[in-house]
Amino acid sequence: MKTDLSEKFGIEYPIFGFTPSAHVAAAISRAGGLGVLGCVRFNEAEELDEVLEWMHENTDGKPFGVDVVMPAKIPTEGSKVDLDSMIPPEHRAFVERTLDDLGVPQLPDGGDRVNTGVLGWLHSVARSHVDIAMEHARKYGQIKLIANALGSPPEDVIGLAHENGVQVAALAGAKEHALSHVNAGVDIVIAQGYEGGGHTGEVTSMILWPELVDALGDTAPVLAAGGVGSGRQMAAAIALGAQGVWMGTYWLTAAEYELGATGDGPSTVQQALLSATSRDTVRRRIYSGKPARLLKTKWTDAWDAKGAPEPLPMPLQNLLVGEAHARISQAADPEVVAMPAGQIVGRCNEILPVEEMISGLVAEYKQAASRIQATLD
Ligand SMILES: Cc1cc2nc3c(=O)[nH]c(=O)nc-3n(C[C@H](O)[C@H](O)[C@H](O)COP(=O)(O)O)c2cc1C
């Protein structure tokens, strides 16, 4: 299976896998796709440095990518404003009360209460991720892609990536965003439909993918994201003009997924994902301040209940819920989970090793392609 884009990256299949897990990202690259490591969870550049070194040692020399979150505009960062002081006390009280009501324990003593997993959302920290990734790209030549979640990366970041032989991708949920990415110098547009996990726009994949393919023409290839969890959906993406798929939710039930794991069986989050149906997600601003699709749980229900406050804008909402997310992930209750997930979660029904997940996708893709071919024979 190949497209111009998979050939360009020297990968066996045009399967691009976004994941916050280094273990899963490495397994995707080893299995012939392109694993893309989400960096937003790294507060410290040194931690990312170590993980990228680990990726280098565990990817058999195969290419991989990184994903950073550089919001186009965060008006408060860089000014002297104390972000913490901008969070209304009622919001803090609501979060505390909700966690108590849901029986979520405090972090153990010594837990990092202050910047629990939120610094990666700040532009300055994302820039330090870029610097580390570029250092690794120069050192080992394996990092071939840098993707940005929320807008076009700044011009100098695009220039730096290109100098290091790294392609630049950006997510888009609307035609205007895709066109402005390409104008800014982005090489690959990831068309992320409404049904996808994480930050999404309002246009569904079925409409968005061909819309962006047509709008961009030869100026940039499109990767189809949002709702892909089978070889048939991959075939649909290729039929609609995409050069490959970009999947996120699908990998959350990979056997290699090590984040938040508890013991030998599926982690708490995986237990929640395994039992979720395609109707068990909601698109809300409560995760980051911008609309993101999340697994529907008692935590999201609490924010939907009467009397709950309106979410704050990014990055205040991240600061508000950072510690809550850390507490929830340690609570080991599958009914109280704070996790981005797309509607395809309804098909994530078993824990499988990545290699099997990819070979299953490819086998089903071939069947779908033959079925399409047979209509012409
Ligand atoms: C748990 C999770 C975390 C995500 N975090 C990010 C992120 O940090 N940066 C980003 O560009 N996209 C992020 N996304 C979106 C994915 O890159 C991808 O576009 C999306 O998952 C595709 O839709 P799907 O979930 O239906 O496969 C995340 C998705 C999930 C499920």
PDB file of N, CA and C and ligand atoms in Angstrom, residues 18 40 67 69 149 171 192 195-198 225-228 246-249 252 339-342 344, ligand 1:
ATOM      1  N   PHE A  18      -1.027   9.506  15.659  1.00  0.00           N
ATOM      2  CA  PHE A  18      -0.767  10.445  16.766  1.00  0.00           C
ATOM      3  C   PHE A  18      -0.994   9.723  18.083  1.00  0.00           C
ATOM      4  N   VAL A  40       2.681  17.660  24.216  1.00  0.00           N
ATOM      5  CA  VAL A  40       2.106  18.671  25.101  1.00  0.00           C
ATOM      6  C   VAL A  40       2.201  18.270  26.575  1.00  0.00           C
ATOM      7  N   ASP A  67       4.554  16.066  17.701  1.00  0.00           N
ATOM      8  CA  ASP A  67       3.420  16.989  17.602  1.00  0.00           C
ATOM      9  C   ASP A  67       3.483  17.954  18.773  1.00  0.00           C
ATOM     10  N   VAL A  69       1.921  21.730  20.575  1.00  0.00           N
ATOM     11  CA  VAL A  69       0.721  22.565  20.601  1.00  0.00           C
ATOM     12  C   VAL A  69       1.150  24.011  20.720  1.00  0.00           C
ATOM     13  N   ALA A 149      -0.875  21.522  16.507  1.00  0.00           N
ATOM     14  CA  ALA A 149      -2.299  21.270  16.728  1.00  0.00           C
ATOM     15  C   ALA A 149      -3.178  22.483  16.476  1.00  0.00           C
ATOM     16  N   LEU A 171      -2.977  20.793  11.739  1.00  0.00           N
ATOM     17  CA  LEU A 171      -4.363  20.322  11.723  1.00  0.00           C
ATOM     18  C   LEU A 171      -5.287  21.443  11.277  1.00  0.00           C
ATOM     19  N   GLN A 192      -9.010  17.417   9.987  1.00  0.00           N
ATOM     20  CA  GLN A 192      -9.563  16.746  11.178  1.00  0.00           C
ATOM     21  C   GLN A 192     -11.050  17.028  11.280  1.00  0.00           C
ATOM     22  N   GLU A 195     -15.881  14.438  14.114  1.00  0.00           N
ATOM     23  CA  GLU A 195     -16.011  13.227  14.936  1.00  0.00           C
ATOM     24  C   GLU A 195     -14.719  12.822  15.634  1.00  0.00           C
ATOM     25  N   GLY A 196     -13.612  13.504  15.298  1.00  0.00           N
ATOM     26  CA  GLY A 196     -12.297  13.136  15.825  1.00  0.00           C
ATOM     27  C   GLY A 196     -12.143  13.448  17.312  1.00  0.00           C
ATOM     28  N   GLY A 197     -11.166  12.785  17.938  1.00  0.00           N
ATOM     29  CA  GLY A 197     -10.846  13.062  19.331  1.00  0.00           C
ATOM     30  C   GLY A 197      -9.964  14.295  19.436  1.00  0.00           C
ATOM     31  N   GLY A 198     -10.047  14.992  20.562  1.00  0.00           N
ATOM     32  CA  GLY A 198      -9.248  16.210  20.741  1.00  0.00           C
ATOM     33  C   GLY A 198      -9.929  17.406  20.090  1.00  0.00           C
ATOM     34  N   ALA A 225      -8.150  12.825   8.940  1.00  0.00           N
ATOM     35  CA  ALA A 225      -8.226  12.551  10.387  1.00  0.00           C
ATOM     36  C   ALA A 225      -9.662  12.721  10.868  1.00  0.00           C
ATOM     37  N   GLY A 226      -9.983  11.970  11.912  1.00  0.00           N
ATOM     38  CA  GLY A 226     -11.314  12.099  12.505  1.00  0.00           C
ATOM     39  C   GLY A 226     -12.191  10.944  12.103  1.00  0.00           C
ATOM     40  N   GLY A 227     -12.240   9.925  12.954  1.00  0.00           N
ATOM     41  CA  GLY A 227     -13.173   8.826  12.709  1.00  0.00           C
ATOM     42  C   GLY A 227     -12.580   7.641  11.986  1.00  0.00           C
ATOM     43  N   VAL A 228     -11.257   7.567  11.871  1.00  0.00           N
ATOM     44  CA  VAL A 228     -10.669   6.415  11.171  1.00  0.00           C
ATOM     45  C   VAL A 228     -10.274   5.356  12.211  1.00  0.00           C
ATOM     46  N   TRP A 246      -4.574   9.889   9.420  1.00  0.00           N
ATOM     47  CA  TRP A 246      -3.957  10.369  10.662  1.00  0.00           C
ATOM     48  C   TRP A 246      -4.938   9.964  11.764  1.00  0.00           C
ATOM     49  N   MET A 247      -4.506   9.048  12.618  1.00  0.00           N
ATOM     50  CA  MET A 247      -5.436   8.478  13.600  1.00  0.00           C
ATOM     51  C   MET A 247      -4.955   8.759  15.027  1.00  0.00           C
ATOM     52  N   GLY A 248      -5.918   9.009  15.909  1.00  0.00           N
ATOM     53  CA  GLY A 248      -5.558   9.279  17.302  1.00  0.00           C
ATOM     54  C   GLY A 248      -6.223   8.304  18.265  1.00  0.00           C
ATOM     55  N   THR A 249      -7.554   8.325  18.290  1.00  0.00           N
ATOM     56  CA  THR A 249      -8.298   7.518  19.263  1.00  0.00           C
ATOM     57  C   THR A 249      -7.955   6.032  19.162  1.00  0.00           C
ATOM     58  N   LEU A 252      -5.450   4.364  21.450  1.00  0.00           N
ATOM     59  CA  LEU A 252      -5.565   4.436  22.920  1.00  0.00           C
ATOM     60  C   LEU A 252      -5.784   3.061  23.537  1.00  0.00           C
ATOM     61  N   MET A 339     -10.500  12.518  29.292  1.00  0.00           N
ATOM     62  CA  MET A 339      -9.690  12.007  28.201  1.00  0.00           C
ATOM     63  C   MET A 339     -10.273  12.382  26.844  1.00  0.00           C
ATOM     64  N   PRO A 340      -9.459  12.982  25.958  1.00  0.00           N
ATOM     65  CA  PRO A 340      -9.944  13.197  24.601  1.00  0.00           C
ATOM     66  C   PRO A 340     -10.186  11.847  23.922  1.00  0.00           C
ATOM     67  N   ALA A 341     -11.262  11.739  23.209  1.00  0.00           N
ATOM     68  CA  ALA A 341     -11.541  10.518  22.437  1.00  0.00           C
ATOM     69  C   ALA A 341     -12.560  10.872  21.369  1.00  0.00           C
ATOM     70  N   GLY A 342     -12.413  10.244  20.198  1.00  0.00           N
ATOM     71  CA  GLY A 342     -13.338  10.509  19.097  1.00  0.00           C
ATOM     72  C   GLY A 342     -14.449   9.472  19.065  1.00  0.00           C
ATOM     73  N   ILE A 344     -14.999   7.233  17.051  1.00  0.00           N
ATOM     74  CA  ILE A 344     -14.535   5.905  16.655  1.00  0.00           C
ATOM     75  C   ILE A 344     -14.255   5.033  17.879  1.00  0.00           C
TER      76      ILE A 344
HETATM   77  C1  LIG B   1      -6.037  11.383  23.591  1.00  0.00           C
HETATM   78  C2  LIG B   1      -5.871  12.338  22.457  1.00  0.00           C
HETATM   79  C3  LIG B   1      -5.012  13.414  22.608  1.00  0.00           C
HETATM   80  C4  LIG B   1      -4.827  14.301  21.543  1.00  0.00           C
HETATM   81  N1  LIG B   1      -3.947  15.326  21.700  1.00  0.00           N
HETATM   82  C5  LIG B   1      -3.551  16.016  20.605  1.00  0.00           C
HETATM   83  C6  LIG B   1      -2.434  16.907  20.667  1.00  0.00           C
HETATM   84  O1  LIG B   1      -1.833  17.097  21.728  1.00  0.00           O
HETATM   85  N2  LIG B   1      -2.058  17.508  19.519  1.00  0.00           N
HETATM   86  C7  LIG B   1      -2.693  17.274  18.323  1.00  0.00           C
HETATM   87  O2  LIG B   1      -2.269  17.792  17.285  1.00  0.00           O
HETATM   88  N3  LIG B   1      -3.764  16.480  18.243  1.00  0.00           N
HETATM   89  C8  LIG B   1      -4.185  15.822  19.342  1.00  0.00           C
HETATM   90  N4  LIG B   1      -5.233  14.954  19.251  1.00  0.00           N
HETATM   91  C9  LIG B   1      -5.932  14.801  17.956  1.00  0.00           C
HETATM   92  C10 LIG B   1      -5.202  13.775  17.074  1.00  0.00           C
HETATM   93  O3  LIG B   1      -3.990  14.316  16.590  1.00  0.00           O
HETATM   94  C11 LIG B   1      -6.032  13.382  15.859  1.00  0.00           C
HETATM   95  O4  LIG B   1      -6.173  14.466  14.984  1.00  0.00           O
HETATM   96  C12 LIG B   1      -7.403  12.835  16.184  1.00  0.00           C
HETATM   97  O5  LIG B   1      -7.334  11.915  17.229  1.00  0.00           O
HETATM   98  C13 LIG B   1      -7.986  12.158  14.941  1.00  0.00           C
HETATM   99  O6  LIG B   1      -9.292  11.714  15.139  1.00  0.00           O
HETATM  100  P1  LIG B   1      -9.636  10.268  15.769  1.00  0.00           P
HETATM  101  O7  LIG B   1      -9.497  10.468  17.232  1.00  0.00           O
HETATM  102  O8  LIG B   1     -11.024  10.016  15.329  1.00  0.00           O
HETATM  103  O9  LIG B   1      -8.638   9.299  15.200  1.00  0.00           O
HETATM  104  C14 LIG B   1      -5.506  14.104  20.317  1.00  0.00           C
HETATM  105  C15 LIG B   1      -6.384  13.032  20.188  1.00  0.00           C
HETATM  106  C16 LIG B   1      -6.586  12.154  21.234  1.00  0.00           C
HETATM  107  C17 LIG B   1      -7.556  11.009  21.055  1.00  0.00           C
END
